[in-house]
PDB file of C-alpha atoms in Angstrom:
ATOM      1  CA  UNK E   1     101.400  72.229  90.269  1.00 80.00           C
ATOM      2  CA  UNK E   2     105.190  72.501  90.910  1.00 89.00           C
ATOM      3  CA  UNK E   3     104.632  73.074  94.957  1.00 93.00           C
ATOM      4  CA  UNK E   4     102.475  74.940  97.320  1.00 96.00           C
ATOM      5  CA  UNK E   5     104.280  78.227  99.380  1.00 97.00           C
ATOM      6  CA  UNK E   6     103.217  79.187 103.149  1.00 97.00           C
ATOM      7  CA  UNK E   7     103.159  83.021 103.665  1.00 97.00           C
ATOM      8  CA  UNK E   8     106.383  83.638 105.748  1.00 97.00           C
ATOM      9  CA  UNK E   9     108.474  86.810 105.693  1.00 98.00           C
ATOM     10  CA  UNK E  10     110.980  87.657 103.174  1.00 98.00           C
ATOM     11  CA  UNK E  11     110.739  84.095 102.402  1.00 98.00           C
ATOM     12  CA  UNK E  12     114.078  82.072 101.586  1.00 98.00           C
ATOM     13  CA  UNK E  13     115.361  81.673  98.355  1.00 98.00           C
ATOM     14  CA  UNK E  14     114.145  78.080  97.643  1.00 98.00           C
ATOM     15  CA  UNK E  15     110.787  79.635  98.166  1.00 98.00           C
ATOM     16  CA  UNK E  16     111.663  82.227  95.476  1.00 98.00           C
ATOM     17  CA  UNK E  17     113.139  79.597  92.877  1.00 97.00           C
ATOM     18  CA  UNK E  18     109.413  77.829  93.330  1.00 97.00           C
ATOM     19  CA  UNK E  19     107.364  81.201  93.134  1.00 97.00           C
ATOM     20  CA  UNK E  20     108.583  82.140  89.986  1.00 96.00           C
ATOM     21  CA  UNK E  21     108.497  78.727  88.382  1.00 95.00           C
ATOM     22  CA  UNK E  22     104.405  79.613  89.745  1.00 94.00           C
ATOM     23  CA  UNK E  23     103.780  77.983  92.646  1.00 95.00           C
ATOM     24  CA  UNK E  24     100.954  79.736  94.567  1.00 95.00           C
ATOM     25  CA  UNK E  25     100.454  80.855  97.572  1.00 96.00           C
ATOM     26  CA  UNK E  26      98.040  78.936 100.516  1.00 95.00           C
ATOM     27  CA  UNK E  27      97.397  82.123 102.217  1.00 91.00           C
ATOM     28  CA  UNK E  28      95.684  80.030 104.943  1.00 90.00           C
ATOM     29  CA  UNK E  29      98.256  77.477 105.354  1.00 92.00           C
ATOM     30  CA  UNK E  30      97.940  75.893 108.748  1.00 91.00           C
ATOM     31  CA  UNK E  31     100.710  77.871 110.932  1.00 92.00           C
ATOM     32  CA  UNK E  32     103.496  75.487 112.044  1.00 91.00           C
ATOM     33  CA  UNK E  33     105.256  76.800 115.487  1.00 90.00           C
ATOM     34  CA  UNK E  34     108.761  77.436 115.533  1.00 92.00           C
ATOM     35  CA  UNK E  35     109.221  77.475 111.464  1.00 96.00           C
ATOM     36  CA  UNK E  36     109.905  80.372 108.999  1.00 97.00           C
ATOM     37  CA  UNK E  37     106.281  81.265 109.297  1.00 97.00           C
ATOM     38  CA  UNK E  38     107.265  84.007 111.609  1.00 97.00           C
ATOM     39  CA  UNK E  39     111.193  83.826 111.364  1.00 97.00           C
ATOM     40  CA  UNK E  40     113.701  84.690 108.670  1.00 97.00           C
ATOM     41  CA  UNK E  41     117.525  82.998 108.615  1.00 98.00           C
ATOM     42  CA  UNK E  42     120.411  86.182 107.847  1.00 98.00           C
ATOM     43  CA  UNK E  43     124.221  85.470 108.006  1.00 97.00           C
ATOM     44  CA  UNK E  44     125.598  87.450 110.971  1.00 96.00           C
ATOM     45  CA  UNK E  45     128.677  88.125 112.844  1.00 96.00           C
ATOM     46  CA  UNK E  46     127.680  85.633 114.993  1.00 95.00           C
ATOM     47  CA  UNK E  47     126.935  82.495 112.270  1.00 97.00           C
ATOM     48  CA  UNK E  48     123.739  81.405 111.410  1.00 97.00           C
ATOM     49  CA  UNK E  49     121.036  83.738 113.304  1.00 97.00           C
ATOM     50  CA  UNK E  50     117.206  83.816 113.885  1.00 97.00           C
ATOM     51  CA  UNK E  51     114.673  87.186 113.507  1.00 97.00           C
ATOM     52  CA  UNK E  52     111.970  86.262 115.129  1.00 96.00           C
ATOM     53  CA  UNK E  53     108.801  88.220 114.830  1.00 96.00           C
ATOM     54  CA  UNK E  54     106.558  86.796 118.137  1.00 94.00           C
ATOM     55  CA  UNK E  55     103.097  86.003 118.311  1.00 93.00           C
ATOM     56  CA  UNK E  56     100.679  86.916 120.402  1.00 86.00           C
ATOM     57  CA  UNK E  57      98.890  83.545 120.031  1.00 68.00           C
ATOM     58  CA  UNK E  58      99.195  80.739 117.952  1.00 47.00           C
ATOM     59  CA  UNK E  59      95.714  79.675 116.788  1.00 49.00           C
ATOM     60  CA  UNK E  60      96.349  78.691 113.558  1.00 46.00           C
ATOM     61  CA  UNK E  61      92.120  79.146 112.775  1.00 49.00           C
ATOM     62  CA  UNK E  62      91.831  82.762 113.598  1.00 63.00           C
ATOM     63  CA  UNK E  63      93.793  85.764 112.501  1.00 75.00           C
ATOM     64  CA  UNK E  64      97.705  85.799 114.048  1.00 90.00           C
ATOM     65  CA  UNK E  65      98.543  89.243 115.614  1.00 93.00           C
ATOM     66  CA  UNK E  66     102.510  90.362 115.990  1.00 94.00           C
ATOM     67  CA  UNK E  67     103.339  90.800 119.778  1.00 93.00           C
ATOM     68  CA  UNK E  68     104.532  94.112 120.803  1.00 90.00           C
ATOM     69  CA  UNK E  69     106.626  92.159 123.191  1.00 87.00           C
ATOM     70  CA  UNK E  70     109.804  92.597 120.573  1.00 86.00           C
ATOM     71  CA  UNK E  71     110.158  96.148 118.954  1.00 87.00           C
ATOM     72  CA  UNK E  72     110.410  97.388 114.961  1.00 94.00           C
ATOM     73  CA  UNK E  73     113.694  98.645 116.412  1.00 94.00           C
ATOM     74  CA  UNK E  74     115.262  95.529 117.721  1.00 94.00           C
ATOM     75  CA  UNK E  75     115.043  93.037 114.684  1.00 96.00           C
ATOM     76  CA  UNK E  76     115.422  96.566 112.550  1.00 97.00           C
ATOM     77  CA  UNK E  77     119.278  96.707 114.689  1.00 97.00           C
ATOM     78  CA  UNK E  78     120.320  92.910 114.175  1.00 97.00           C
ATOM     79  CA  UNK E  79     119.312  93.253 110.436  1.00 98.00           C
ATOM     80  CA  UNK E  80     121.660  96.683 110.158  1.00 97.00           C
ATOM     81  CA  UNK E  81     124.235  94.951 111.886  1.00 97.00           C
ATOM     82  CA  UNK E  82     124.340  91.776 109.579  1.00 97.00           C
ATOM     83  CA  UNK E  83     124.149  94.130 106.513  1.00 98.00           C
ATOM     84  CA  UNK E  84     125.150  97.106 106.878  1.00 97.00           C
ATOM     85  CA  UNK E  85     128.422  96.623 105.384  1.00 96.00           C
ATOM     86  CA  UNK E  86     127.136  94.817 102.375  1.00 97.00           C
ATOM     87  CA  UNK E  87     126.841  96.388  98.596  1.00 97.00           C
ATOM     88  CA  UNK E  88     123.905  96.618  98.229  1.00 98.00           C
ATOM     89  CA  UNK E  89     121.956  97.491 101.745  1.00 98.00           C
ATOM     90  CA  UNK E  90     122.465 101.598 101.679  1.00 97.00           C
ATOM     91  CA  UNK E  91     120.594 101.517  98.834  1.00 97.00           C
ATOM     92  CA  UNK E  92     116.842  99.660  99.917  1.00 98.00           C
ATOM     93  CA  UNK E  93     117.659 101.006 103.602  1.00 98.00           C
ATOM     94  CA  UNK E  94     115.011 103.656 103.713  1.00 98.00           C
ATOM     95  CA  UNK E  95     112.385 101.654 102.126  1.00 97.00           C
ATOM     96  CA  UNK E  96     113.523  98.632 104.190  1.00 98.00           C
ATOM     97  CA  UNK E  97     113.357 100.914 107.598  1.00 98.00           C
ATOM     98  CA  UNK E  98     109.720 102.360 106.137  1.00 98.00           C
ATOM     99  CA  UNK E  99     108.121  99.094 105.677  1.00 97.00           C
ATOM    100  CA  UNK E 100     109.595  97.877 109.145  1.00 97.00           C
ATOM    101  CA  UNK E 101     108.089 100.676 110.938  1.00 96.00           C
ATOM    102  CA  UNK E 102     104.625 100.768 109.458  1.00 97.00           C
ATOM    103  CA  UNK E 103     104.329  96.426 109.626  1.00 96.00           C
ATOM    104  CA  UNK E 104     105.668  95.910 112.804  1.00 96.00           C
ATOM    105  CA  UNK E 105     104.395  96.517 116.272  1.00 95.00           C
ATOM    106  CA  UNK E 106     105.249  99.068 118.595  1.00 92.00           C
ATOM    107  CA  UNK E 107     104.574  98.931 122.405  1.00 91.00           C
ATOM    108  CA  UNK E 108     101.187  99.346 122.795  1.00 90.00           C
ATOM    109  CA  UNK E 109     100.110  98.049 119.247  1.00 90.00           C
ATOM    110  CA  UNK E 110      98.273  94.687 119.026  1.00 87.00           C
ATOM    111  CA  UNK E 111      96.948  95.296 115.228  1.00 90.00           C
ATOM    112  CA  UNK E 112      99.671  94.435 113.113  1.00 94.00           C
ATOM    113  CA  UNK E 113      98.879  91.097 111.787  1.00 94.00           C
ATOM    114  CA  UNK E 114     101.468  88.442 110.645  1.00 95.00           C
ATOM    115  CA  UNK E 115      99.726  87.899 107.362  1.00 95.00           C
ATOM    116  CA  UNK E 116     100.386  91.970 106.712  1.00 96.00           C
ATOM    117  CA  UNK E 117     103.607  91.691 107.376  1.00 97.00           C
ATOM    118  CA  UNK E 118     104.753  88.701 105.206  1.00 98.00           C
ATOM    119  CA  UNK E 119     102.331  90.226 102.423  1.00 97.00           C
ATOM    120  CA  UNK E 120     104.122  93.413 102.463  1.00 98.00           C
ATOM    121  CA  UNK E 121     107.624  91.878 102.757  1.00 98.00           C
ATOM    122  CA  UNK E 122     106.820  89.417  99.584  1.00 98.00           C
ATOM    123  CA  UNK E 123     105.472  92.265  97.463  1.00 98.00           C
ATOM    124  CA  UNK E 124     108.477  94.582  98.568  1.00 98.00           C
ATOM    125  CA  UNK E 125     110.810  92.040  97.531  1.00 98.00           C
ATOM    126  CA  UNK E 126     108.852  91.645  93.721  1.00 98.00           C
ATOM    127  CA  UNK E 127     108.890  95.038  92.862  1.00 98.00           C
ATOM    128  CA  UNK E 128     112.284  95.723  94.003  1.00 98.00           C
ATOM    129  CA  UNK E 129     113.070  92.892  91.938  1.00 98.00           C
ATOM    130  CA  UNK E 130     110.488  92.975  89.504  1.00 97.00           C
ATOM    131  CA  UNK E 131     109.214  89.732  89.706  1.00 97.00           C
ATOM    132  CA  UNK E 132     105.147  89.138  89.422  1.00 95.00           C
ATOM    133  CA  UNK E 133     103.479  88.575  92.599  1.00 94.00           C
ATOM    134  CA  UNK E 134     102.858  84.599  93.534  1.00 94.00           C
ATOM    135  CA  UNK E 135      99.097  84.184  93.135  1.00 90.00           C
ATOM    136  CA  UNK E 136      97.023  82.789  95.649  1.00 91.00           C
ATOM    137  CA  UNK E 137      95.945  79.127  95.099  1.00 86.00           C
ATOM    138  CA  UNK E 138      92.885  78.461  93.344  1.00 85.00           C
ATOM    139  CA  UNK E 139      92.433  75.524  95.142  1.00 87.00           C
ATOM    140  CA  UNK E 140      94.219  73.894  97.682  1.00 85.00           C
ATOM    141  CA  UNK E 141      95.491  70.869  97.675  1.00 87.00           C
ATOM    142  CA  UNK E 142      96.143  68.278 100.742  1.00 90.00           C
ATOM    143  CA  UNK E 143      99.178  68.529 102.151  1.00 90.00           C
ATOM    144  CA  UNK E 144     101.828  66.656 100.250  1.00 85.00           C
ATOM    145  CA  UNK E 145      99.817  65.922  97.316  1.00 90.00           C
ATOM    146  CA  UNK E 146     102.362  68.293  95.079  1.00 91.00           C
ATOM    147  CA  UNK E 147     106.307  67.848  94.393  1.00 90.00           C
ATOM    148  CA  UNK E 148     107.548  70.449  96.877  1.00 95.00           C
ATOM    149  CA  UNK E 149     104.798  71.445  99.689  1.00 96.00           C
ATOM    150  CA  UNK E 150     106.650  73.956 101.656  1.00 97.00           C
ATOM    151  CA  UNK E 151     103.828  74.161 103.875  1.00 96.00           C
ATOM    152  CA  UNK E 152     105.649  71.709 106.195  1.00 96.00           C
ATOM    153  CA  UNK E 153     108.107  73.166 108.093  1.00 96.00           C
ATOM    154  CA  UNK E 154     111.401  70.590 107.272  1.00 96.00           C
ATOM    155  CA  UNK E 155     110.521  71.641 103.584  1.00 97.00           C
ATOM    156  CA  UNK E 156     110.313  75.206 104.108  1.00 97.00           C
ATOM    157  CA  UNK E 157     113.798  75.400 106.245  1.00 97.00           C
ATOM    158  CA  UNK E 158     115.263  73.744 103.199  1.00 97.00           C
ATOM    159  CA  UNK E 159     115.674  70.006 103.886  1.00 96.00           C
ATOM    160  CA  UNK E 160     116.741  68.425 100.504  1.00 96.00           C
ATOM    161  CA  UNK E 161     117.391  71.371  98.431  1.00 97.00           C
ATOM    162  CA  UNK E 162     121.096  72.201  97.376  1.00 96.00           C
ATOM    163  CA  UNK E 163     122.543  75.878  97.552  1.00 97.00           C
ATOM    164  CA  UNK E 164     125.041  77.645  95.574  1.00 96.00           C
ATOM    165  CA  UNK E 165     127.677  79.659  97.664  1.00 96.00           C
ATOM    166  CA  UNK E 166     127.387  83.681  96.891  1.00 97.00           C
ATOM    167  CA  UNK E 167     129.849  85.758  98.932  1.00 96.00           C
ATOM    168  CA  UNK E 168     128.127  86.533 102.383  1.00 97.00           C
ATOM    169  CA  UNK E 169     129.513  89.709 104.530  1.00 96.00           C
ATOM    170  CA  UNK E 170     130.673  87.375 107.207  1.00 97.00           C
ATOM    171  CA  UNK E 171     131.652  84.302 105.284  1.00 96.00           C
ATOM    172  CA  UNK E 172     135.150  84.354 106.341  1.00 95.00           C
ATOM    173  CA  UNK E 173     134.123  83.815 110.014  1.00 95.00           C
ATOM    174  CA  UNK E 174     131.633  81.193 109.876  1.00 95.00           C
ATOM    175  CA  UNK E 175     131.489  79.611 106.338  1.00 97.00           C
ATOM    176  CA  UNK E 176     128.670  79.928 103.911  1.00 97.00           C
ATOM    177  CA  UNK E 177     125.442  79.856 105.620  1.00 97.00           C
ATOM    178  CA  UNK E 178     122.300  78.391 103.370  1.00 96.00           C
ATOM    179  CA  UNK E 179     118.344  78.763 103.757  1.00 95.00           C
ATOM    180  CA  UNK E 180     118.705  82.367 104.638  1.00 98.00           C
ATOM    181  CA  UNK E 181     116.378  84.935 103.464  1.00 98.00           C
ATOM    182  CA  UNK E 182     115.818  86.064 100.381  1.00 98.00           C
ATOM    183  CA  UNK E 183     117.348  89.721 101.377  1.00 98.00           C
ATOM    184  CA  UNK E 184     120.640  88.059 102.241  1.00 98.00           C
ATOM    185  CA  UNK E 185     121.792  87.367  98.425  1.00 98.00           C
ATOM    186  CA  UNK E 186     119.859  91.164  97.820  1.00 98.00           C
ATOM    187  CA  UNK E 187     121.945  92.658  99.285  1.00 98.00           C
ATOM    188  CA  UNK E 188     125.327  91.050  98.399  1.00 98.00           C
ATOM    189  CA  UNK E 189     124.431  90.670  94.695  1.00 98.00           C
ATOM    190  CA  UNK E 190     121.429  93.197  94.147  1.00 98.00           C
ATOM    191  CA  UNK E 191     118.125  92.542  91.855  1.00 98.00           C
ATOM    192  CA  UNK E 192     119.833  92.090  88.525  1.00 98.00           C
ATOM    193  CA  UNK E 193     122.299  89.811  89.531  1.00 98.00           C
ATOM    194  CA  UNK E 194     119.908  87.675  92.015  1.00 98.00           C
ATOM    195  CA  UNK E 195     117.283  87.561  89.025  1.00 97.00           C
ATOM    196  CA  UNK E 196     120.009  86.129  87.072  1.00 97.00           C
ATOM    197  CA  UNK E 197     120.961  83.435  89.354  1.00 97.00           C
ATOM    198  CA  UNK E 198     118.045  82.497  91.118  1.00 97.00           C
ATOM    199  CA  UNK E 199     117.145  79.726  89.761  1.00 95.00           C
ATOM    200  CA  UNK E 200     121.317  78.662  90.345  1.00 96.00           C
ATOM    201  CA  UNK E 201     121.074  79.550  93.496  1.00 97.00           C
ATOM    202  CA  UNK E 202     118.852  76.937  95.194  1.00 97.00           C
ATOM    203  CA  UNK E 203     118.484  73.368  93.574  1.00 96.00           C
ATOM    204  CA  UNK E 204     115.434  71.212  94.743  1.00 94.00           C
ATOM    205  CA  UNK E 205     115.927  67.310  95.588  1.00 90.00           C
ATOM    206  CA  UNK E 206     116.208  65.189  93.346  1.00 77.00           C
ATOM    207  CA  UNK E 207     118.121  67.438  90.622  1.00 71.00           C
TER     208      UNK E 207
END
């Protein structure tokens, strides 16, 4: 087994490079605060910036809910504003907006469950891509018995892996910014191009 992948949302590209080489998916991976589990990296006008989707508890042995405490609307804005100028974002918009909207809590809502979300965000990102879905794990193995376990959270930012610059929208500001989500290079190279590269793209220790 080449590594084991936490559910997270439009999971980084490292994660991607893994997936397709068929790593599977530990759907009940133990959830590790303040890690991708819940976040995704994008290249703004302001640097490096965090989406955070909040919690409304972090029990990682019962079912984790999305807090209505942030709006579909207000991680929906910061994503339009990192993007909106880039090739590729006018055209998975809609879909984009669609699958924000019906995943995410609004006020009021305290159904919308993390696992949903990253589900939906994974399987958006394979068929816009057409990539085969990760399978779940058949069995799951202790942590760090496999090459690249990104169930720890220092593995799933990235630590150790090596990333290929792609032209970001606001690379001239701040540099090239790596570990960001997989929608980053979507939307600046679109799914032919990314397919093509992936693998390019993010390089795992050791190589």
């Amino acid at each position: 087994m080449i590594g084991v992948l936490p559910l997270c949302p439009f999971p980084p590209l490292h994660w991607w490079v893994l997936a397709r080489q068929g790593a599977p998916i530990d759907a009940g991976a133990t959830f590790q605060k303040q890690s991708l589990q819940n976040r995704m990296v994008i290249a703004g006008p302001q640097g490096a910036q965090r989406i955070t989707f909040p919690l409304q508890h972090g029990d990682a042995d019962s079912e984790l809910f999305l807090s209505d405490h942030q709006t579909p609307v207000q991680s929906w804005r910061s994503l339009k504003t990192a993007y909106g100028g880039s090739p590729f974002f006018e055209f998975f918009e809609d879909e984009l907006h669609a699958l924000w909207m019906e995943h995410l809590p609004k006020p009021g809502e305290h159904t919308k469950s993390l696992q949903a979300w990253c589900d939906a965000s994974i399987q958006w990102v394979c068929a816009t891509c057409g990539w085969t879905d990760p399978p779940p794990a058949d069995s799951v193995p202790a942590m760090g018995a496999v090459a690249h376990d990104l169930r720890y959270k220092k593995a799933l930012r990235g630590d150790g892996w090596s990333f290929e610059r792609y032209p970001q929208v606001f690379e001239q500001q701040h540099g090239f910014i790596s570990g960001c989500t997989v929608l980053d290079a979507l939307f600046v190279l679109g799914p032919q191009e990314l397919s093509h590269r992936l693998d390019s793209l993010a390089l795992p220790p050791g190589t």
